[in-house]
Amino acid sequence: MLHRDGIIVSVDDDTAAMFGYLATDLVGRPLREFIDETGGKAENGVAPCQHQAVGIRKDGTRFILDLISGCSCGARRQARAGQPMRVLVVEDDADTLHAVMKLLSLKGYVVSGAKDMKTALEMAHHGHFDLLLSDICLPDGTGWDLLVQLRGSRPIHAVAMSGLSDAEDIQRSASAGFAQHLVKPVPAERLDHALRST
């Protein structure tokens, strides 16, 4: 779903169908109105640069709504003009780390990988990255702790990619500063889109 200044300007058919709409019926609708209509309220609001809302339906159940912002902020703006985005991938599973790094390299990113929080902090200290893509459950800490420590020394955009899918975990990722929380497994195009829109 793409929105600009709180107005829905684009939505995919799958997202629309999830809420019982046709995609064409949602374009031009106020985002706040749509959130209220489908979920009762959005816990973390719908600010123009926010990427996900945790909603609570009237029956008390929760849902996650992706809100891909139409603004021009993000890691892609932080990357130097004409230069590829530099991504630090933190993932403790070696096979997953290798696969994600290979995928992102093929997509044109400059990629570095770390298997734990300690290594990631050392790499960030000696290098510069436009974006952090991190698992949440790491051998020596959490992705949430990692992002807090990284942001203590320099600004960095971040996307979480984890098997954790509870609304509370996704909300915690948002509170820690992650722009998005992707639940594994993540399709290649979905991952690429998330990084480019963060």
PDB file of N, CA and C in Angstrom, residues 7 28 40-41 73 78 85 90 92 100-101 107 139 154 161 170 172 176:
ATOM      1  N   ILE A   7      -3.248   9.981   2.306  1.00  0.00           N
ATOM      2  CA  ILE A   7      -4.230   9.567   1.302  1.00  0.00           C
ATOM      3  C   ILE A   7      -3.694   8.335   0.575  1.00  0.00           C
ATOM      4  N   GLY A  28      -7.451   6.954  -3.277  1.00  0.00           N
ATOM      5  CA  GLY A  28      -8.065   8.248  -3.012  1.00  0.00           C
ATOM      6  C   GLY A  28      -8.728   8.343  -1.648  1.00  0.00           C
ATOM      7  N   GLY A  40     -10.700  -0.428  13.806  1.00  0.00           N
ATOM      8  CA  GLY A  40     -11.052   0.264  15.032  1.00  0.00           C
ATOM      9  C   GLY A  40     -10.061   1.357  15.363  1.00  0.00           C
ATOM     10  N   LYS A  41      -8.765   1.043  15.342  1.00  0.00           N
ATOM     11  CA  LYS A  41      -7.741   2.070  15.555  1.00  0.00           C
ATOM     12  C   LYS A  41      -6.386   1.516  15.130  1.00  0.00           C
ATOM     13  N   CYS A  73      12.001  10.408   2.093  1.00  0.00           N
ATOM     14  CA  CYS A  73      13.020  10.163   3.102  1.00  0.00           C
ATOM     15  C   CYS A  73      13.510   8.728   2.994  1.00  0.00           C
ATOM     16  N   GLN A  78      19.987   8.636   1.881  1.00  0.00           N
ATOM     17  CA  GLN A  78      21.206   8.757   2.655  1.00  0.00           C
ATOM     18  C   GLN A  78      22.403   8.250   1.855  1.00  0.00           C
ATOM     19  N   MET A  85      23.392   1.360  -2.459  1.00  0.00           N
ATOM     20  CA  MET A  85      23.133   1.376  -1.029  1.00  0.00           C
ATOM     21  C   MET A  85      23.990   0.321  -0.329  1.00  0.00           C
ATOM     22  N   VAL A  90      22.574  -8.832   9.342  1.00  0.00           N
ATOM     23  CA  VAL A  90      22.927  -9.550  10.566  1.00  0.00           C
ATOM     24  C   VAL A  90      21.971 -10.730  10.723  1.00  0.00           C
ATOM     25  N   ASP A  92      22.088 -15.013  12.193  1.00  0.00           N
ATOM     26  CA  ASP A  92      22.911 -16.053  12.806  1.00  0.00           C
ATOM     27  C   ASP A  92      22.905 -17.374  12.043  1.00  0.00           C
ATOM     28  N   VAL A 100      20.751 -14.366   1.623  1.00  0.00           N
ATOM     29  CA  VAL A 100      20.309 -12.965   1.606  1.00  0.00           C
ATOM     30  C   VAL A 100      21.396 -12.070   1.021  1.00  0.00           C
ATOM     31  N   MET A 101      22.642 -12.304   1.409  1.00  0.00           N
ATOM     32  CA  MET A 101      23.740 -11.496   0.878  1.00  0.00           C
ATOM     33  C   MET A 101      23.867 -11.667  -0.635  1.00  0.00           C
ATOM     34  N   LYS A 107      20.935  -7.719  -6.653  1.00  0.00           N
ATOM     35  CA  LYS A 107      20.026  -6.578  -6.811  1.00  0.00           C
ATOM     36  C   LYS A 107      20.777  -5.249  -6.860  1.00  0.00           C
ATOM     37  N   PRO A 139      22.654 -14.752  18.693  1.00  0.00           N
ATOM     38  CA  PRO A 139      23.291 -15.556  19.744  1.00  0.00           C
ATOM     39  C   PRO A 139      23.697 -14.752  20.977  1.00  0.00           C
ATOM     40  N   ARG A 154      25.686   6.772  15.567  1.00  0.00           N
ATOM     41  CA  ARG A 154      25.419   7.375  14.257  1.00  0.00           C
ATOM     42  C   ARG A 154      24.014   6.983  13.795  1.00  0.00           C
ATOM     43  N   MET A 161      14.096  -8.528  10.005  1.00  0.00           N
ATOM     44  CA  MET A 161      13.652  -9.700   9.256  1.00  0.00           C
ATOM     45  C   MET A 161      13.747 -10.886  10.207  1.00  0.00           C
ATOM     46  N   ILE A 170       6.346  -7.177  16.673  1.00  0.00           N
ATOM     47  CA  ILE A 170       6.407  -6.199  15.589  1.00  0.00           C
ATOM     48  C   ILE A 170       6.337  -4.789  16.154  1.00  0.00           C
ATOM     49  N   ARG A 172       7.389  -3.965  19.119  1.00  0.00           N
ATOM     50  CA  ARG A 172       8.678  -3.728  19.776  1.00  0.00           C
ATOM     51  C   ARG A 172       9.741  -3.335  18.755  1.00  0.00           C
ATOM     52  N   ALA A 176      11.847   0.114  18.781  1.00  0.00           N
ATOM     53  CA  ALA A 176      13.312   0.136  18.770  1.00  0.00           C
ATOM     54  C   ALA A 176      13.859   1.003  17.647  1.00  0.00           C
TER      55      ALA A 176
END
